[in-house]
Coordinates of C-alpha atoms in Angstrom, one line a residue:
Chain G
M1 CA -12.7 19.9 20.2
H2 CA -13.6 20.8 16.6
L3 CA -16.4 18.3 16.1
S4 CA -20.1 18.2 17.2
W5 CA -22.1 15.1 18.4
I6 CA -23.5 14.7 14.9
D7 CA -20.0 14.1 13.5
Y8 CA -19.2 11.6 16.2
A9 CA -22.5 9.8 15.6
I10 CA -21.7 9.4 11.9
V11 CA -18.3 7.9 12.9
L12 CA -19.9 5.5 15.4
V13 CA -22.5 4.3 12.9
Y14 CA -19.8 3.5 10.4
V15 CA -17.5 1.7 12.9
G16 CA -20.5 -0.3 14.2
G17 CA -21.4 -1.4 10.6
T18 CA -17.8 -2.4 10.0
I19 CA -17.7 -4.6 13.0
I20 CA -21.0 -6.3 12.1
A21 CA -19.8 -7.0 8.5
G22 CA -16.6 -8.4 9.9
T23 CA -18.5 -10.7 12.3
L24 CA -20.8 -11.9 9.5
A25 CA -17.8 -12.8 7.3
R26 CA -16.6 -15.3 9.8
G27 CA -19.1 -17.8 8.3
A28 CA -17.5 -17.6 4.9
I29 CA -14.1 -19.0 6.2
K30 CA -13.8 -22.7 5.5
G31 CA -10.1 -22.9 4.6
I32 CA -6.9 -20.9 4.3
S33 CA -7.6 -19.8 0.7
D34 CA -10.9 -18.3 2.0
F35 CA -9.1 -16.5 4.7
L36 CA -6.1 -15.2 2.7
V37 CA -7.5 -14.7 -0.8
A38 CA -11.3 -14.8 -0.4
G39 CA -11.6 -18.1 -2.2
R40 CA -10.1 -16.4 -5.4
G41 CA -13.6 -15.3 -6.4
L42 CA -13.3 -11.5 -6.6
K43 CA -14.9 -9.9 -9.7
T44 CA -13.4 -6.9 -11.4
H45 CA -15.3 -4.1 -9.7
M46 CA -15.0 -5.5 -6.2
A47 CA -11.3 -6.1 -6.8
V48 CA -10.8 -2.5 -8.0
A49 CA -12.7 -1.1 -5.0
T50 CA -10.7 -3.1 -2.5
M51 CA -7.4 -2.3 -4.2
V52 CA -8.1 1.4 -4.3
S53 CA -9.1 1.3 -0.6
T54 CA -5.9 -0.4 0.4
G55 CA -3.7 1.9 -1.7
L56 CA -5.4 4.9 -0.2
G57 CA -4.9 4.4 3.5
L58 CA -4.9 7.2 6.1
V59 CA -1.1 6.8 6.3
T60 CA -1.0 7.5 2.5
V61 CA -3.1 10.6 3.0
M62 CA -0.8 11.7 5.8
Y63 CA 2.5 11.2 4.1
M64 CA 1.2 12.6 0.7
A65 CA -0.1 15.6 2.6
E66 CA 3.3 15.9 4.3
E67 CA 5.0 15.9 0.9
G68 CA 2.7 18.7 -0.3
F69 CA 3.3 20.7 2.9
K70 CA 7.1 20.4 2.6
Y71 CA 7.7 20.5 -1.2
G72 CA 4.6 22.3 -2.7
F73 CA 3.3 21.1 -6.0
V74 CA 6.5 19.2 -7.0
P75 CA 5.3 15.9 -5.4
F76 CA 2.5 15.8 -8.0
V77 CA 5.1 14.1 -10.2
F78 CA 4.5 11.0 -8.0
G79 CA 0.9 10.8 -9.3
I80 CA 2.1 11.0 -12.9
M81 CA 4.6 8.2 -12.5
A82 CA 2.0 6.1 -10.7
L83 CA -0.4 6.6 -13.7
I84 CA 2.3 5.6 -16.2
T85 CA 3.4 2.4 -14.3
T86 CA -0.2 1.3 -13.5
L87 CA -1.2 1.7 -17.1
I88 CA 1.8 -0.4 -18.2
I89 CA 0.8 -3.2 -15.8
G90 CA -2.9 -2.9 -16.8
R91 CA -2.0 -3.2 -20.4
T92 CA 0.6 -6.0 -20.3
G93 CA -0.4 -7.8 -17.1
F94 CA 3.3 -7.4 -16.1
I95 CA 4.0 -9.8 -13.2
V96 CA 0.3 -9.9 -11.9
S97 CA -1.1 -12.1 -14.6
R98 CA 1.6 -14.7 -14.4
L99 CA 1.6 -14.8 -10.6
R100 CA -2.2 -15.2 -10.5
Y101 CA -2.0 -17.9 -13.2
L102 CA 0.3 -19.9 -10.8
E103 CA -2.4 -19.7 -8.1
V104 CA 0.0 -18.6 -5.3
M105 CA -1.5 -17.0 -2.2
T106 CA 1.7 -15.2 -1.1
V107 CA 4.5 -13.8 -3.3
P108 CA 7.3 -16.0 -1.6
E109 CA 5.2 -19.0 -2.5
F110 CA 6.4 -18.4 -6.1
Y111 CA 10.0 -18.8 -4.8
E112 CA 9.3 -22.4 -3.9
M113 CA 7.7 -23.1 -7.3
K114 CA 10.6 -21.5 -9.3
Y115 CA 13.5 -22.0 -7.0
T116 CA 13.6 -24.0 -3.7
R117 CA 12.0 -24.0 -0.2
G118 CA 15.1 -22.3 1.2
V119 CA 14.6 -19.3 -1.1
R120 CA 11.0 -19.1 -0.1
L121 CA 12.1 -19.1 3.6
L122 CA 14.7 -16.4 3.1
G123 CA 12.3 -14.3 0.9
G124 CA 9.6 -14.7 3.5
I125 CA 11.9 -13.5 6.3
I126 CA 13.1 -10.5 4.2
L127 CA 9.5 -9.6 3.2
T128 CA 8.4 -9.9 6.8
L129 CA 11.2 -7.6 8.0
A130 CA 10.6 -5.0 5.3
G131 CA 6.8 -5.2 5.6
T132 CA 6.6 -4.8 9.4
L133 CA 9.2 -2.0 9.4
N134 CA 7.4 -0.3 6.5
M135 CA 4.1 -0.5 8.4
G136 CA 5.7 0.7 11.6
L137 CA 4.5 4.3 11.2
F138 CA 1.0 3.6 9.9
P139 CA -0.8 3.5 13.3
I140 CA 0.9 6.5 14.8
L141 CA 0.3 8.7 11.7
G142 CA -3.3 7.6 11.6
S143 CA -3.7 8.5 15.2
K144 CA -2.1 11.9 14.7
F145 CA -4.7 12.6 12.0
V146 CA -7.6 11.8 14.5
V147 CA -6.0 13.9 17.3
G148 CA -5.3 16.8 14.9
F149 CA -8.7 16.7 13.3
T150 CA -10.8 16.4 16.5
G151 CA -8.7 18.8 18.4
L152 CA -8.0 16.3 21.2
D153 CA -5.0 16.9 23.4
K154 CA -1.8 15.5 21.7
E155 CA -1.0 13.5 24.8
Y156 CA -3.8 11.1 23.8
V157 CA -2.2 10.1 20.5
N158 CA -1.0 6.7 21.7
Y159 CA -4.3 5.8 23.3
V160 CA -6.2 6.7 20.1
M161 CA -3.7 4.5 18.2
V162 CA -4.3 1.5 20.4
A163 CA -8.1 1.9 20.2
M164 CA -8.1 2.1 16.4
L165 CA -5.8 -0.9 16.2
I166 CA -8.1 -3.0 18.4
I167 CA -11.1 -2.4 16.1
V168 CA -9.1 -3.3 13.0
V169 CA -7.7 -6.5 14.6
F170 CA -11.2 -7.6 15.7
Y171 CA -12.8 -7.7 12.3
T172 CA -9.7 -8.9 10.5
L173 CA -9.5 -11.9 12.9
M174 CA -13.2 -12.7 12.3
G175 CA -13.4 -12.9 8.5
G176 CA -9.8 -12.5 7.1
M177 CA -9.8 -11.4 3.4
V178 CA -13.6 -11.7 3.2
S179 CA -14.0 -9.1 6.0
V180 CA -11.4 -6.9 4.3
V181 CA -13.1 -7.0 0.9
L182 CA -16.6 -6.2 2.4
T183 CA -15.4 -3.4 4.6
D184 CA -13.1 -2.0 1.8
F185 CA -16.1 -1.5 -0.4
A186 CA -17.8 0.7 2.1
Q187 CA -14.5 2.4 2.8
F188 CA -14.0 3.0 -0.9
V189 CA -17.2 5.0 -1.2
L190 CA -16.7 6.9 2.1
L191 CA -13.2 7.8 1.2
A192 CA -14.2 9.2 -2.2
L193 CA -16.9 11.3 -0.5
G194 CA -14.4 12.6 2.0
F195 CA -12.0 13.5 -0.8
F196 CA -14.7 15.3 -2.7
F197 CA -16.1 17.4 0.1
G198 CA -12.7 18.2 1.6
T199 CA -11.3 19.4 -1.8
Y200 CA -14.5 21.3 -2.7
I201 CA -14.4 23.3 0.6
I202 CA -10.7 24.0 0.3
F203 CA -11.3 25.3 -3.3
N204 CA -14.1 27.6 -2.1
H205 CA -12.6 28.8 1.2
P206 CA -11.8 32.5 1.3
Q207 CA -8.3 32.0 2.7
L208 CA -7.5 29.1 0.4
G209 CA -8.5 28.4 -3.3
W210 CA -6.0 27.6 -6.0
E211 CA -4.5 31.1 -6.5
N212 CA -3.9 31.6 -2.7
M213 CA -2.2 28.2 -2.5
V214 CA 0.1 29.0 -5.5
Q215 CA 1.1 32.3 -3.9
A216 CA 1.8 30.6 -0.5
V217 CA 4.0 28.0 -2.2
Q218 CA 5.9 30.7 -4.1
L219 CA 6.4 32.6 -0.8
H220 CA 7.6 29.7 1.3
K221 CA 9.3 27.4 -1.2
G222 CA 10.1 29.6 -4.2
D223 CA 10.4 28.2 -7.7
I224 CA 11.5 24.8 -6.5
G225 CA 8.0 24.4 -5.1
F226 CA 6.8 24.0 -8.7
D227 CA 9.7 22.6 -10.7
P228 CA 10.4 18.9 -9.9
I229 CA 13.6 18.7 -11.9
A230 CA 15.1 21.7 -10.1
N231 CA 14.0 20.6 -6.6
P232 CA 17.0 18.9 -4.9
A233 CA 14.7 16.6 -2.9
Y234 CA 13.2 15.3 -6.2
G235 CA 15.1 15.6 -9.5
I236 CA 15.7 12.9 -12.1
S237 CA 16.9 10.3 -9.5
M238 CA 13.6 10.5 -7.6
I239 CA 11.6 10.3 -10.9
L240 CA 13.5 7.2 -12.0
F241 CA 13.1 5.7 -8.6
L242 CA 9.4 6.3 -8.6
F243 CA 9.1 4.6 -12.0
C244 CA 11.0 1.5 -10.8
V245 CA 9.0 1.3 -7.6
G246 CA 5.8 1.8 -9.5
L247 CA 6.5 -1.2 -11.8
V248 CA 8.0 -3.5 -9.2
G249 CA 5.9 -2.3 -6.3
V250 CA 3.1 -4.6 -7.5
V251 CA 4.9 -7.5 -5.8
W252 CA 4.3 -5.9 -2.4
Q253 CA 2.1 -8.5 -0.7
P254 CA -0.8 -6.3 0.4
E255 CA -1.0 -4.9 -3.2
M256 CA -0.6 -8.4 -4.8
M257 CA -3.3 -9.9 -2.6
R258 CA -6.0 -8.3 -4.8
P259 CA -4.8 -9.7 -8.2
L260 CA -4.2 -13.0 -6.4
S261 CA -7.8 -12.9 -5.1
A262 CA -9.2 -12.2 -8.6
E263 CA -11.2 -14.8 -10.4
S264 CA -8.7 -15.1 -13.3
P265 CA -5.4 -13.7 -14.7
K266 CA -7.4 -11.6 -17.1
V267 CA -9.4 -10.0 -14.2
A268 CA -6.1 -9.5 -12.3
R269 CA -4.8 -7.4 -15.2
R270 CA -8.0 -5.6 -15.8
V271 CA -8.1 -4.4 -12.1
F272 CA -4.9 -2.4 -12.8
W273 CA -6.2 -1.0 -16.0
I274 CA -9.3 0.4 -14.4
S275 CA -7.6 1.5 -11.2
A276 CA -5.0 3.4 -13.2
A277 CA -7.5 6.2 -13.6
T278 CA -7.6 6.7 -9.8
V279 CA -3.9 6.7 -9.0
M280 CA -3.2 10.3 -9.8
G281 CA -6.1 11.5 -7.8
R282 CA -5.2 9.3 -4.9
A283 CA -1.8 10.9 -4.7
M284 CA -2.6 14.5 -5.6
V285 CA -5.7 15.2 -3.5
P286 CA -3.9 14.7 -0.2
M287 CA -0.9 16.6 -1.5
F288 CA -3.3 19.4 -2.3
W289 CA -4.6 19.3 1.3
G290 CA -1.0 19.5 2.6
I291 CA -0.4 22.7 0.4
A292 CA -3.8 24.0 1.7
A293 CA -2.5 23.5 5.3
L294 CA 0.6 25.5 4.6
T295 CA -1.5 28.3 3.1
Y296 CA -4.0 28.3 5.9
F297 CA -1.5 28.5 8.8
G298 CA 1.3 30.3 6.8
D299 CA 4.0 28.6 8.9
P300 CA 6.3 26.1 7.2
D301 CA 7.9 25.0 10.5
L302 CA 4.6 23.5 11.8
D303 CA 4.4 19.7 12.2
P304 CA 2.6 18.7 8.9
H305 CA 1.3 15.6 10.5
Y306 CA -0.9 17.8 12.7
A307 CA -1.3 20.9 10.4
M308 CA -3.3 19.2 7.7
P309 CA -5.9 17.5 9.9
E310 CA -6.2 20.6 12.1
M311 CA -6.9 22.7 9.1
L312 CA -9.6 20.3 7.9
G313 CA -11.1 20.1 11.4
Q314 CA -11.4 23.9 11.5
I315 CA -12.8 24.6 8.0
L316 CA -15.2 21.7 7.5
P317 CA -18.9 22.3 8.6
I318 CA -20.8 20.0 11.0
G319 CA -21.9 16.8 9.2
I320 CA -19.2 17.0 6.5
A321 CA -16.6 16.9 9.3
G322 CA -18.2 13.7 10.5
L323 CA -18.3 12.3 7.0
M324 CA -14.6 13.2 6.6
M325 CA -13.7 11.6 9.9
A326 CA -15.6 8.4 9.0
G327 CA -13.8 8.5 5.6
M328 CA -10.4 8.8 7.2
F329 CA -11.2 6.2 9.8
A330 CA -12.1 4.0 6.9
A331 CA -8.8 4.8 5.2
F332 CA -7.0 3.8 8.4
M333 CA -8.8 0.5 8.6
S334 CA -8.7 -0.4 4.9
T335 CA -4.9 -0.3 5.0
H336 CA -4.3 -1.8 8.4
D337 CA -6.6 -4.8 7.8
S338 CA -4.9 -5.7 4.5
Y339 CA -1.4 -5.2 5.8
L340 CA -1.9 -7.1 9.0
L341 CA -3.4 -10.0 7.0
A342 CA -0.8 -9.9 4.3
W343 CA 2.2 -9.9 6.6
S344 CA 0.7 -12.5 9.0
G345 CA 0.0 -14.7 6.0
V346 CA 3.6 -14.4 4.8
I347 CA 5.0 -15.1 8.3
V348 CA 2.9 -18.3 8.6
R349 CA 2.9 -19.6 5.1
D350 CA 6.4 -18.6 4.1
V351 CA 8.4 -18.8 7.3
V352 CA 6.6 -21.0 9.9
S353 CA 5.1 -23.5 7.6
P354 CA 8.2 -24.2 5.5
I355 CA 10.3 -24.7 8.6
K356 CA 7.7 -27.2 9.8
A357 CA 7.7 -28.9 6.4
M358 CA 11.6 -29.1 6.4
L359 CA 11.6 -30.6 9.9
A360 CA 9.0 -33.2 8.9
G361 CA 10.9 -34.0 5.7
S362 CA 7.9 -33.4 3.5
S363 CA 8.3 -33.5 -0.3
G364 CA 7.5 -29.9 -1.0
E365 CA 4.5 -30.5 -3.3
R366 CA 1.4 -28.2 -3.1
E367 CA -1.6 -30.0 -1.6
E368 CA -5.2 -29.7 -2.8
D369 CA -6.1 -27.2 -0.1
G370 CA -3.2 -24.9 -1.0
T371 CA -0.8 -26.0 1.8
W372 CA 2.7 -27.2 1.2
G373 CA 3.2 -30.1 3.7
G374 CA 3.9 -27.9 6.7
L375 CA 1.0 -26.7 8.8
S376 CA -2.6 -27.8 7.9
S377 CA -5.1 -25.4 6.5
E378 CA -6.8 -25.0 10.0
R379 CA -3.5 -24.5 11.8
E380 CA -2.4 -21.9 9.2
I381 CA -5.6 -19.9 9.9
Y382 CA -5.0 -20.2 13.7
W383 CA -1.5 -19.0 13.4
V384 CA -2.3 -16.2 11.0
R385 CA -4.9 -14.9 13.6
A386 CA -2.3 -15.1 16.4
I387 CA 0.3 -13.3 14.4
V388 CA -2.2 -10.5 13.5
V389 CA -2.5 -9.8 17.2
I390 CA 1.3 -9.9 17.8
L391 CA 2.0 -7.6 14.9
A392 CA -0.6 -5.1 16.0
A393 CA 1.1 -5.0 19.5
F394 CA 4.5 -4.5 17.8
L395 CA 3.1 -1.7 15.7
A396 CA 1.7 0.1 18.7
I397 CA 5.1 0.0 20.5
F398 CA 7.1 0.9 17.4
G399 CA 4.8 3.8 16.5
A400 CA 5.1 5.3 20.0
L401 CA 8.9 5.1 20.1
Y402 CA 10.5 5.5 16.6
Q403 CA 11.7 8.9 15.3
L404 CA 11.6 9.5 11.5
P405 CA 14.9 9.9 9.6
E406 CA 13.5 12.2 6.8
T407 CA 9.9 12.3 5.9
A408 CA 7.4 9.5 6.4
F409 CA 7.1 9.2 2.6
R410 CA 10.8 8.5 2.3
F411 CA 10.9 6.1 5.2
M412 CA 8.1 4.0 3.5
Y413 CA 10.0 3.9 0.2
V414 CA 13.4 3.0 1.7
T415 CA 11.9 0.2 3.9
G416 CA 9.9 -1.1 1.0
S417 CA 13.2 -1.2 -1.1
I418 CA 14.6 -3.8 1.3
Y419 CA 12.2 -6.2 -0.3
F420 CA 11.6 -4.6 -3.8
S421 CA 15.3 -4.7 -4.7
G422 CA 15.6 -8.4 -4.3
A423 CA 12.2 -8.8 -6.1
V424 CA 13.7 -7.4 -9.3
G425 CA 16.0 -10.3 -9.6
T426 CA 13.9 -13.1 -8.0
I427 CA 10.4 -12.3 -9.2
V428 CA 10.7 -10.2 -12.4
L429 CA 13.6 -12.2 -13.8
G430 CA 12.2 -15.4 -12.3
L431 CA 9.0 -14.9 -14.3
Y432 CA 10.4 -13.5 -17.5
W433 CA 14.0 -14.9 -17.8
K434 CA 14.4 -18.6 -18.3
K435 CA 17.9 -18.7 -16.8
A436 CA 16.9 -17.4 -13.4
N437 CA 18.1 -20.0 -10.8
T438 CA 18.5 -20.6 -7.1
P439 CA 22.0 -19.2 -6.4
G440 CA 21.0 -16.1 -8.3
A441 CA 17.8 -15.7 -6.2
Y442 CA 19.7 -16.0 -2.9
T443 CA 22.3 -13.4 -4.0
A444 CA 19.6 -11.0 -5.3
L445 CA 17.6 -11.2 -2.1
V446 CA 20.6 -10.7 0.2
L447 CA 22.3 -7.9 -1.7
G448 CA 19.1 -6.2 -2.6
A449 CA 18.2 -6.0 1.1
L450 CA 21.6 -4.9 2.3
V451 CA 21.7 -1.5 0.6
P452 CA 18.6 0.0 2.1
L453 CA 19.3 -1.7 5.5
N454 CA 22.7 0.0 5.4
F455 CA 21.0 3.3 4.8
L456 CA 18.8 2.9 7.8
I457 CA 21.7 2.0 10.0
M458 CA 23.9 4.8 8.7
T459 CA 21.2 7.4 9.1
E460 CA 21.1 6.5 12.8
N461 CA 24.9 6.8 13.1
Q462 CA 25.9 9.6 10.7
E463 CA 29.0 10.6 12.7
S464 CA 30.7 7.3 11.9
V465 CA 29.8 7.3 8.1
P466 CA 32.9 7.8 5.8
A467 CA 32.6 11.0 3.7
F468 CA 32.3 9.2 0.3
L469 CA 29.2 7.4 1.5
L470 CA 27.5 10.5 2.9
P471 CA 25.5 11.2 -0.4
L472 CA 23.7 7.9 0.2
V473 CA 22.7 9.0 3.7
E474 CA 21.6 12.4 2.5
N475 CA 19.7 11.3 -0.5
S476 CA 17.4 8.3 -0.1
N477 CA 16.5 8.3 -3.9
L478 CA 20.1 7.2 -4.6
V479 CA 19.7 4.3 -2.1
G480 CA 16.5 3.1 -3.7
L481 CA 17.9 3.2 -7.2
T482 CA 21.2 1.6 -6.2
S483 CA 19.5 -1.3 -4.5
F484 CA 17.3 -2.0 -7.5
I485 CA 20.3 -2.1 -9.8
V486 CA 22.2 -4.3 -7.3
G487 CA 19.3 -6.7 -6.9
G488 CA 18.8 -7.2 -10.7
L489 CA 22.5 -7.4 -11.5
A490 CA 23.0 -10.0 -8.8
M491 CA 20.6 -12.4 -10.4
L492 CA 21.9 -11.8 -14.0
I493 CA 25.6 -12.3 -13.0
V494 CA 25.3 -15.2 -10.5
A495 CA 22.6 -17.1 -12.5
S496 CA 24.7 -16.8 -15.7
L497 CA 27.8 -18.2 -13.9
T498 CA 25.9 -21.2 -12.2
Q499 CA 23.7 -22.5 -15.1
R500 CA 25.5 -25.9 -15.2
S501 CA 25.7 -26.6 -11.5
H502 CA 22.2 -25.3 -10.8
P503 CA 20.0 -25.7 -13.9
P504 CA 16.9 -23.5 -13.6
R505 CA 13.3 -24.8 -13.2
S506 CA 11.0 -23.9 -16.1
L507 CA 7.5 -22.6 -15.6
D508 CA 4.9 -23.0 -18.3
F509 CA 2.6 -20.1 -19.1
N510 CA 1.4 -21.3 -22.6
D511 CA -2.2 -21.9 -21.4
M512 CA -2.6 -18.5 -19.8
D513 CA -5.4 -16.3 -21.1
Chain W
M1 CA 10.3 24.9 -18.6
D2 CA 9.7 28.2 -16.7
V3 CA 7.8 28.4 -13.4
E4 CA 4.7 29.9 -14.8
T5 CA 4.3 27.0 -17.2
W6 CA 4.7 24.6 -14.3
K7 CA 2.0 26.4 -12.3
A8 CA -0.5 26.2 -15.3
L9 CA 0.5 22.6 -15.9
W10 CA -0.1 21.4 -12.3
K11 CA -3.6 23.1 -12.3
I12 CA -4.7 21.2 -15.4
I13 CA -3.2 17.9 -14.2
F14 CA -4.9 18.3 -10.8
I15 CA -8.3 18.9 -12.3
V16 CA -7.9 16.0 -14.8
A17 CA -6.7 13.6 -12.0
S18 CA -9.6 14.6 -9.7
A19 CA -12.2 14.1 -12.5
M20 CA -10.8 10.7 -13.4
F21 CA -10.8 9.6 -9.8
Y22 CA -14.4 10.5 -9.1
V23 CA -15.7 9.1 -12.4
V24 CA -14.0 5.7 -11.8
V25 CA -15.2 5.6 -8.1
A26 CA -18.8 6.3 -9.2
V27 CA -18.8 3.6 -11.9
V28 CA -17.0 1.0 -9.7
A29 CA -19.3 1.7 -6.7
F30 CA -22.4 1.3 -8.9
K31 CA -21.3 -1.9 -10.7
G32 CA -19.6 -3.5 -7.7
F33 CA -22.7 -3.1 -5.4
G34 CA -24.3 -6.1 -7.0
D35 CA -21.2 -8.3 -6.3
V36 CA -21.2 -7.2 -2.7
T37 CA -24.9 -8.0 -2.1
Q38 CA -24.3 -11.4 -3.8
M39 CA -21.4 -12.1 -1.4
M40 CA -23.5 -11.1 1.6
R41 CA -26.3 -13.4 0.4
N42 CA -23.9 -16.3 0.0
M43 CA -22.5 -15.7 3.5
S44 CA -26.0 -15.7 5.0
A45 CA -26.6 -19.0 3.3
G46 CA -23.5 -20.4 5.1
Q47 CA -21.4 -20.8 1.9
G48 CA -17.6 -20.5 2.1
A49 CA -15.8 -18.0 -0.1
S50 CA -14.3 -20.8 -2.3
E51 CA -17.6 -22.5 -2.7
S52 CA -19.3 -19.3 -3.8
A53 CA -16.4 -18.6 -6.3
A54 CA -16.7 -22.2 -7.7
E55 CA -20.5 -21.9 -8.1
A56 CA -20.2 -18.5 -9.8
K57 CA -17.7 -20.0 -12.3
R58 CA -20.1 -22.9 -13.0
R59 CA -22.9 -20.4 -13.8

């Protein structure tokens, strides 16, 4: 065990505070919009804090560190692309302002406004599938950090995962988005402190420091540890893919919940403008830690999921180690609470509720309380809470059993593409192209999802893949890019061909600030 | 670009990225603290999140 009782006491105080805040927040929940989007009352700085916290989960720290450990300084290019795309969104309000203006609570809700209830149902199912698969590795990676950092025996990794999930589920059930926002704020501050002290100590450690780390990358990776264009795992295709994901990734429900919770479309845009200044640091600091782990242990064949936390556990002094542990615990919780809430919200509002509305033959108009004629507001909250518990159980089982195809980072991006690819056609073109219609939306959703799904299936059965398709199995960047193009083209072609039979619905944004 | 240039470039970018991150965190934490305390006060008074948001807009 690397930690002292002082470190554990710091962690316990933090976890206790989180549970109390979550319990208090229960009183603020009067309806489904309170539970899912905190009553749409978030001001700029709170929205920024909660968005940064969600984007900087423990799983992000782990897979960014893994990239640094495996590819050296090259993954820093991810931070640069994230900065560029976040600035574009912050400046133009691309997607976020218009969706906030429409007052939707989930992204597929937009499908019912622009297209039909059927598109919403299909979009909800695809988003649920992509979201839960994407989240599948979160708990196990978080648990590996705790085990590596504390020096616990690796056989406890599944028990730690379950214990951490129980804490998150408890306070998310209590206060929904209000709990998430409150705890995210504390997590935001703790995370930044953890980042600062961790990086400071690495910089000043006799075995580490910038120059030693550069030498270690040169020794273990060679020139391709520095040059992103020359590195075969990155290159132009990865850079282009990161740009597309950066722009379209905003439609990812957990990300989009913040702008949708903002008090106006203007605040929704401003949140991105301010948080743009954090995105490079959020990516590069954990990558820097991954490189430090490679330098510290000097063995590129180690499991990076354990190497980085083990290094931190060994080099951080008492007190700082506790702060770091609390910060990383905060990172674990801030992502899990948001994701559990986001996906449960989508399952209930965009899958269960529309089916109920269809069976009841309701007209499909939005009610005063934000429901659509399916479940009542109270029943939606009840079912969201139930699905949070079911999802958490699924994640525990998935995390314990699934083996990664490449790195965790690539798994996240490919599973995310199952949804993002269709989103190019249905959301981006739906918001900005007047001719976007229902047949185009169906085609974009289905074709966009098929390419990355194929990749996941082919990776598991490589021996039966034809030779001409092998590049797609070996390079996930190509899969991502191809699926974006397919999703966008599907809407453009099919909608153009079916304008007369299926005239598009128009949306009015003239009054938007 | 040669490797030595990449090495120098990554160092500068990392320092700039870290500085931007900590400055924004400090400013947001300072300015957002008031919003958090207001939210806690509203919750203690038994107000729902939507009611608090509507009241804030009226003010």
